[in-house]
Tab-separated table of C-alpha atoms in Angstrom:
chain	number	residue	atom	x	y	z
A	1067	MET	CA	0.158	0.287	0.050
A	1068	LEU	CA	1.055	3.638	-1.269
A	1069	PRO	CA	1.266	6.654	1.215
A	1070	THR	CA	-1.689	8.512	0.639
A	1071	THR	CA	-0.693	11.773	2.724
A	1072	PHE	CA	2.443	14.213	2.596
A	1073	VAL	CA	4.152	13.060	5.255
A	1074	GLY	CA	3.546	9.481	4.112
A	1075	VAL	CA	4.787	10.424	0.677
A	1076	LEU	CA	8.200	12.578	1.767
A	1077	VAL	CA	8.834	9.747	4.140
A	1078	LEU	CA	8.805	7.069	1.478
A	1079	LEU	CA	10.844	9.411	-0.923
A	1080	MET	CA	13.404	10.107	2.065
A	1081	VAL	CA	13.936	6.055	2.244
A	1082	VAL	CA	14.281	5.321	-1.197
A	1083	THR	CA	16.260	7.969	-2.092
A	1084	PRO	CA	19.242	6.371	-0.772
A	1085	GLY	CA	18.403	2.867	-2.050
A	1086	ILE	CA	17.989	4.314	-5.663
A	1087	LEU	CA	21.508	6.584	-5.536
A	1088	LEU	CA	23.498	2.759	-4.110
A	1089	GLU	CA	21.628	0.816	-7.023
A	1090	SER	CA	22.378	2.863	-9.999
A	1091	LEU	CA	25.634	2.732	-8.007
A	1092	ARG	CA	25.786	-0.714	-8.272
A	1093	GLN	CA	25.205	-1.290	-11.770
A	1094	ARG	CA	27.974	0.582	-12.542
A	1095	ALA	CA	30.260	-1.586	-10.824
A	1096	GLN	CA	28.730	-4.839	-11.188
A	1097	PRO	CA	27.812	-7.092	-14.327
A	1098	THR	CA	23.892	-6.050	-15.473
A	1099	ARG	CA	21.715	-9.251	-14.113
A	1100	SER	CA	18.370	-10.258	-15.414
A	1101	ASP	CA	16.951	-9.570	-12.263
A	1102	SER	CA	12.916	-9.346	-12.282
A	1103	ALA	CA	11.212	-5.991	-10.788
A	1104	PHE	CA	10.121	-7.472	-7.755
A	1105	LEU	CA	13.618	-8.525	-7.030
A	1106	GLU	CA	15.125	-4.405	-7.932
A	1107	THR	CA	12.499	-3.059	-5.721
A	1108	ALA	CA	12.947	-5.210	-2.265
A	1109	ARG	CA	16.480	-4.353	-3.016
A	1110	VAL	CA	16.075	-0.657	-3.272
A	1111	LEU	CA	13.352	-0.557	-0.654
A	1112	ALA	CA	16.032	-2.790	1.561
A	1113	ALA	CA	19.284	-0.815	0.805
A	1114	GLY	CA	16.819	2.230	1.993
A	1115	VAL	CA	15.612	1.260	4.934
A	1116	LEU	CA	19.313	0.185	6.074
A	1117	LEU	CA	20.609	3.444	4.968
A	1118	SER	CA	17.820	5.273	6.937
A	1119	ALA	CA	18.525	3.404	10.059
A	1120	ILE	CA	21.799	4.051	10.063
A	1121	GLY	CA	20.670	7.582	9.098
A	1122	LEU	CA	18.680	8.024	11.996
A	1123	LEU	CA	21.276	6.605	14.393
A	1124	LEU	CA	24.117	9.207	13.143
A	1125	MET	CA	20.660	12.129	13.330
A	1126	SER	CA	19.897	10.997	16.927
A	1127	THR	CA	23.195	11.080	17.720
A	1128	LEU	CA	24.059	14.709	16.466
A	1129	ALA	CA	20.967	15.513	19.054
A	1130	VAL	CA	22.846	14.053	21.731
A	1131	VAL	CA	25.632	15.796	21.200
A	1132	SER	CA	23.972	18.946	20.491
A	1133	PRO	CA	20.187	19.608	20.785
A	1134	ARG	CA	20.263	23.068	18.569
A	1135	ALA	CA	21.226	21.243	15.937
A	1136	ILE	CA	18.002	19.421	14.247
A	1137	ILE	CA	14.964	19.516	14.973
A	1138	ASP	CA	13.743	17.791	17.910
A	1139	LEU	CA	12.833	14.242	16.959
A	1140	ARG	CA	10.620	13.249	19.731
A	1141	SER	CA	8.661	16.597	19.490
A	1142	ALA	CA	7.905	15.923	15.591
A	1143	MET	CA	6.353	12.924	15.987
A	1144	VAL	CA	4.613	13.611	19.223
A	1145	ASP	CA	3.424	17.451	18.769
A	1146	PRO	CA	1.673	18.245	15.257
A	1147	LEU	CA	2.502	22.018	15.735
A	1148	TYR	CA	6.170	21.370	16.113
A	1149	VAL	CA	6.902	20.712	12.323
A	1150	PRO	CA	5.119	23.759	11.240
A	1151	GLY	CA	6.263	26.235	14.177
A	1152	HIS	CA	9.972	25.226	12.991
A	1153	LEU	CA	9.289	24.922	8.925
A	1154	LEU	CA	13.698	26.325	8.375
A	1155	LEU	CA	14.657	23.841	10.890
A	1156	THR	CA	12.698	20.993	9.676
A	1157	LEU	CA	13.679	21.548	5.936
A	1158	TYR	CA	17.213	21.490	7.275
A	1159	SER	CA	16.871	18.296	9.069
A	1160	LEU	CA	15.679	16.613	6.212
A	1161	VAL	CA	18.413	17.355	4.221
A	1162	LEU	CA	20.640	16.849	6.836
A	1163	PHE	CA	19.540	13.338	6.641
A	1164	LEU	CA	19.435	13.242	2.723
A	1165	ALA	CA	22.998	13.816	3.126
A	1166	PHE	CA	24.064	11.400	5.794
A	1167	THR	CA	22.382	8.282	3.867
A	1168	THR	CA	23.945	9.526	0.400
A	1169	THR	CA	27.215	9.657	1.263
A	1170	LEU	CA	26.500	6.620	2.920
A	1171	ALA	CA	26.133	4.576	0.233
A	1172	GLY	CA	28.951	6.618	-1.832
A	1173	VAL	CA	30.901	5.043	1.082
A	1174	TYR	CA	29.521	1.606	0.561
A	1175	SER	CA	29.497	1.410	-3.253
A	1176	SER	CA	33.608	2.552	-3.273
A	1177	ILE	CA	34.139	-0.045	-0.835
A	1178	PHE	CA	32.288	-2.722	-1.726
A	1179	LEU	CA	31.315	-2.755	-4.858
A	1180	TYR	CA	34.267	-1.852	-7.233
A	1181	PRO	CA	36.672	-4.378	-5.521
A	1182	GLY	CA	38.375	-6.738	-8.559
A	1183	ILE	CA	36.795	-4.498	-11.164
A	1184	LEU	CA	39.631	-2.168	-13.028
A	1185	GLY	CA	36.353	0.147	-14.332
A	1186	PRO	CA	33.196	1.886	-14.026
A	1187	ILE	CA	30.674	-0.736	-16.482
A	1188	ALA	CA	29.561	1.878	-18.879
A	1189	GLN	CA	25.466	1.487	-19.237
A	1190	GLU	CA	26.287	2.101	-23.128
A	1191	SER	CA	27.499	-0.163	-26.153
A	1192	ALA	CA	30.805	-0.367	-26.302
A	1193	TRP	CA	31.369	1.269	-29.901
A	1194	VAL	CA	29.445	4.906	-28.260
A	1195	SER	CA	32.119	3.563	-25.089
A	1196	VAL	CA	34.807	3.449	-27.528
A	1197	PHE	CA	34.242	6.197	-30.381
A	1198	ALA	CA	33.242	8.781	-28.109
A	1199	GLY	CA	33.889	8.256	-24.882
A	1200	LEU	CA	37.889	7.058	-25.007
A	1201	LEU	CA	38.405	9.831	-27.899
A	1202	ASP	CA	37.193	12.631	-25.769
A	1203	ARG	CA	39.381	11.410	-23.014
A	1204	LEU	CA	42.321	10.887	-24.854
A	1205	ASN	CA	41.788	14.073	-26.550
A	1206	ARG	CA	41.841	15.401	-22.534
A	1207	GLU	CA	45.096	13.615	-21.718
A	1208	GLN	CA	47.352	13.932	-25.153
A	1209	ALA	CA	46.227	17.821	-25.261
A	1210	GLY	CA	49.896	18.690	-24.672
A	1211	GLU	CA	51.368	15.694	-27.105
A	1212	LEU	CA	49.105	16.649	-29.912
A	1213	ALA	CA	50.058	19.974	-30.184
A	1214	GLY	CA	46.432	21.365	-31.870
A	1215	ARG	CA	46.037	18.453	-33.875
A	1216	THR	CA	43.128	15.888	-34.305
A	1217	ILE	CA	43.215	12.283	-33.502
A	1218	ARG	CA	42.236	10.402	-36.257
A	1219	THR	CA	39.915	7.353	-35.504
A	1220	GLN	CA	41.243	4.693	-38.031
A	1221	VAL	CA	38.624	1.257	-37.604
A	1222	GLN	CA	38.805	-2.261	-39.144
A	1223	VAL	CA	35.774	-4.055	-40.059
A	1224	GLU	CA	35.884	-7.329	-40.096
A	1225	LEU	CA	32.319	-8.591	-41.547
A	1226	LYS	CA	30.516	-11.967	-40.593
A	1227	SER	CA	31.243	-13.487	-44.501
A	1228	GLY	CA	34.505	-13.272	-44.430
A	1229	PRO	CA	35.679	-9.311	-45.731
A	1230	VAL	CA	38.035	-7.398	-44.063
A	1231	PHE	CA	37.569	-3.629	-44.869
A	1232	ILE	CA	40.461	-0.153	-43.239
A	1233	GLY	CA	38.898	3.388	-42.796
A	1234	THR	CA	38.435	6.308	-40.813
A	1235	ARG	CA	35.533	6.353	-38.824
A	1236	ASP	CA	32.849	8.960	-39.953
A	1237	ALA	CA	29.745	7.794	-38.538
A	1238	PHE	CA	28.066	5.671	-35.928
A	1239	THR	CA	24.202	5.555	-34.938
A	1240	VAL	CA	23.757	4.945	-31.868
A	1241	ASN	CA	19.710	5.595	-31.072
A	1242	GLU	CA	18.455	2.601	-32.873
A	1243	ALA	CA	18.204	-0.739	-31.231
A	1244	MET	CA	21.829	-2.693	-31.638
A	1245	GLU	CA	20.463	-4.630	-34.689
A	1246	GLY	CA	19.512	-1.293	-36.684
A	1247	ARG	CA	22.640	0.777	-35.889
A	1248	GLU	CA	25.022	1.640	-39.130
A	1249	LEU	CA	28.735	2.275	-38.722
A	1250	VAL	CA	30.842	4.471	-41.634
A	1251	LEU	CA	33.782	4.585	-42.734
A	1252	ALA	CA	35.882	7.254	-44.744
A	1253	THR	CA	38.657	7.842	-47.108
A	1254	PRO	CA	41.436	6.414	-47.297
A	1255	LEU	CA	39.761	2.696	-47.776
A	1256	PHE	CA	41.429	-0.514	-48.041
A	1257	THR	CA	40.713	-3.688	-48.162
A	1258	VAL	CA	42.872	-7.073	-46.548
A	1259	LYS	CA	43.249	-9.415	-48.601
A	1260	GLU	CA	43.348	-13.318	-47.339
A	1261	ASP	CA	47.045	-13.579	-47.552
A	1262	GLY	CA	46.781	-10.545	-44.952
A	1263	SER	CA	47.604	-7.556	-47.361
A	1264	VAL	CA	46.414	-4.171	-47.255
A	1265	VAL	CA	44.785	-2.829	-50.452
A	1266	ALA	CA	43.879	0.543	-51.458
A	1267	MET	CA	40.354	0.962	-52.928
A	1268	GLU	CA	39.606	2.531	-56.520
A	1269	THR	CA	39.823	6.185	-56.121
A	1270	GLY	CA	36.205	7.522	-56.315
A	1271	TRP	CA	34.681	5.777	-53.560
A	1272	GLN	CA	34.104	7.671	-50.173
A	1273	ARG	CA	32.319	5.940	-48.044
A	1274	LEU	CA	31.620	2.276	-46.619
A	1275	ILE	CA	28.361	1.777	-44.701
A	1276	PHE	CA	28.206	-1.355	-42.644
A	1277	ALA	CA	24.852	-2.240	-40.516
A	1278	GLN	CA	25.947	-3.894	-37.252
A	1279	SER	CA	24.416	-7.326	-37.782
A	1280	GLU	CA	26.730	-7.856	-40.472
A	1281	ILE	CA	30.134	-6.722	-38.170
A	1282	ALA	CA	31.726	-9.407	-36.635
A	1283	VAL	CA	34.493	-7.897	-35.125
A	1284	ILE	CA	35.814	-3.999	-34.765
A	1285	ARG	CA	39.625	-3.349	-34.256
A	1286	VAL	CA	40.231	0.522	-33.549
A	1287	ARG	CA	43.378	2.418	-33.669
A	1288	PHE	CA	43.780	6.221	-32.438
A	1289	ALA	CA	46.517	8.164	-33.994
A	1290	PRO	CA	47.299	11.894	-34.590
A	1291	ASN	CA	46.378	13.220	-37.711
A	1292	PRO	CA	49.202	14.781	-39.256
A	1293	ASN	CA	46.577	16.941	-41.897
A	1294	GLY	CA	44.265	17.854	-39.418
A	1295	ALA	CA	44.968	20.901	-37.306
A	1296	ARG	CA	42.472	22.795	-34.833
A	1297	PRO	CA	42.133	25.710	-32.314
A	1298	VAL	CA	44.285	24.750	-29.185
A	1299	THR	CA	41.674	25.130	-26.520
A	1300	LYS	CA	42.205	24.842	-22.816
A	1301	GLU	CA	39.869	22.390	-20.668
A	1302	PRO	CA	36.792	24.669	-19.381
A	1303	ARG	CA	37.844	25.477	-15.330
A	1304	SER	CA	34.112	24.514	-14.373
A	1305	ALA	CA	34.616	21.180	-15.878
A	1306	ARG	CA	37.542	20.179	-14.507
A	1307	ALA	CA	36.687	21.390	-11.108
A	1308	LEU	CA	33.568	18.750	-12.000
A	1309	ARG	CA	36.092	16.353	-12.845
A	1310	MET	CA	37.825	16.675	-10.027
A	1311	LEU	CA	35.275	16.350	-7.663
A	1312	ALA	CA	33.879	13.185	-8.844
A	1313	ASP	CA	37.090	11.523	-8.684
A	1314	LEU	CA	37.184	12.617	-5.194
A	1315	PHE	CA	33.592	11.249	-4.977
A	1316	ARG	CA	34.433	7.614	-5.598
A	1317	SER	CA	37.652	7.894	-2.659
A	1318	PRO	CA	36.555	5.732	0.254
A	1319	ARG	CA	38.828	8.373	1.970
A	1320	TRP	CA	36.942	11.686	1.110
A	1321	LEU	CA	33.553	10.268	1.736
A	1322	ALA	CA	34.420	9.310	5.156
A	1323	LEU	CA	35.919	12.770	5.475
A	1324	LEU	CA	32.846	14.300	4.000
A	1325	LEU	CA	30.468	12.212	6.170
A	1326	VAL	CA	32.993	13.118	9.427
A	1327	ALA	CA	31.871	17.228	8.462
A	1328	GLU	CA	28.402	16.228	7.874
A	1329	LEU	CA	28.198	15.488	11.300
A	1330	ALA	CA	30.857	18.042	12.883
A	1331	LEU	CA	29.591	21.360	11.647
A	1332	PRO	CA	26.022	21.151	12.577
A	1333	ALA	CA	27.410	19.711	16.256
A	1334	LEU	CA	29.741	22.873	15.833
A	1335	SER	CA	26.713	25.468	14.641
A	1336	GLY	CA	24.646	24.059	17.219
A	1337	HIS	CA	26.859	25.027	20.160
A	1338	ILE	CA	27.898	28.218	18.466
A	1339	PHE	CA	24.218	29.492	17.400
């Protein structure tokens, strides 16, 4: 049965939010399984209830150490006029509770979900990760070595029927289902003979279009384009700051320090004010 009152819906959201976050982090760190909707919902609720219980324990500890830092939990549950009379403090306490539970979800995922895994699992197709994500990362990491040049993505496509082609990646579809996607190669275009020799295609052929359903293997090589120059641009400070912040939030040490700060700052502010 779903809650019908505003307070009931608010409590449900407060409990479910950390569970949804932890489930999302789990899907990024562990291979996807074809679980039923019931099992996924049960995981979200179980994680949410557990994290909320720990969050309530932290809130209770904070209330004992610094009673003025957050709302009086007992009065909020017993006195119907307490919450309307302390709206700002109630909102602040709810935000603090969410900060506790979501940080706890991050700490758990960074410690227990990633052992043995070299990197996060992408929830997208491999050729989107390679052709777009990896290419962008290489452009950032090798900006100094490239000296304003572009990176050319050379692709070797081996078809299920046997022929092998080499060209420069031009375009690829991402919005269609996998069986409906296509890959386009641009000049210079080559074919690979059975003896392994590479032969240039006749002049005049501009593009090769391959249906994903006909491709057996895709081999990718990134190389600086000697003829392709671009304006030398630096990564925006905002983007660099967000990337550094995301890296910090993947560290169990920094997440633990953040949790300590979330506890210490309200406690100190309660004593000061």
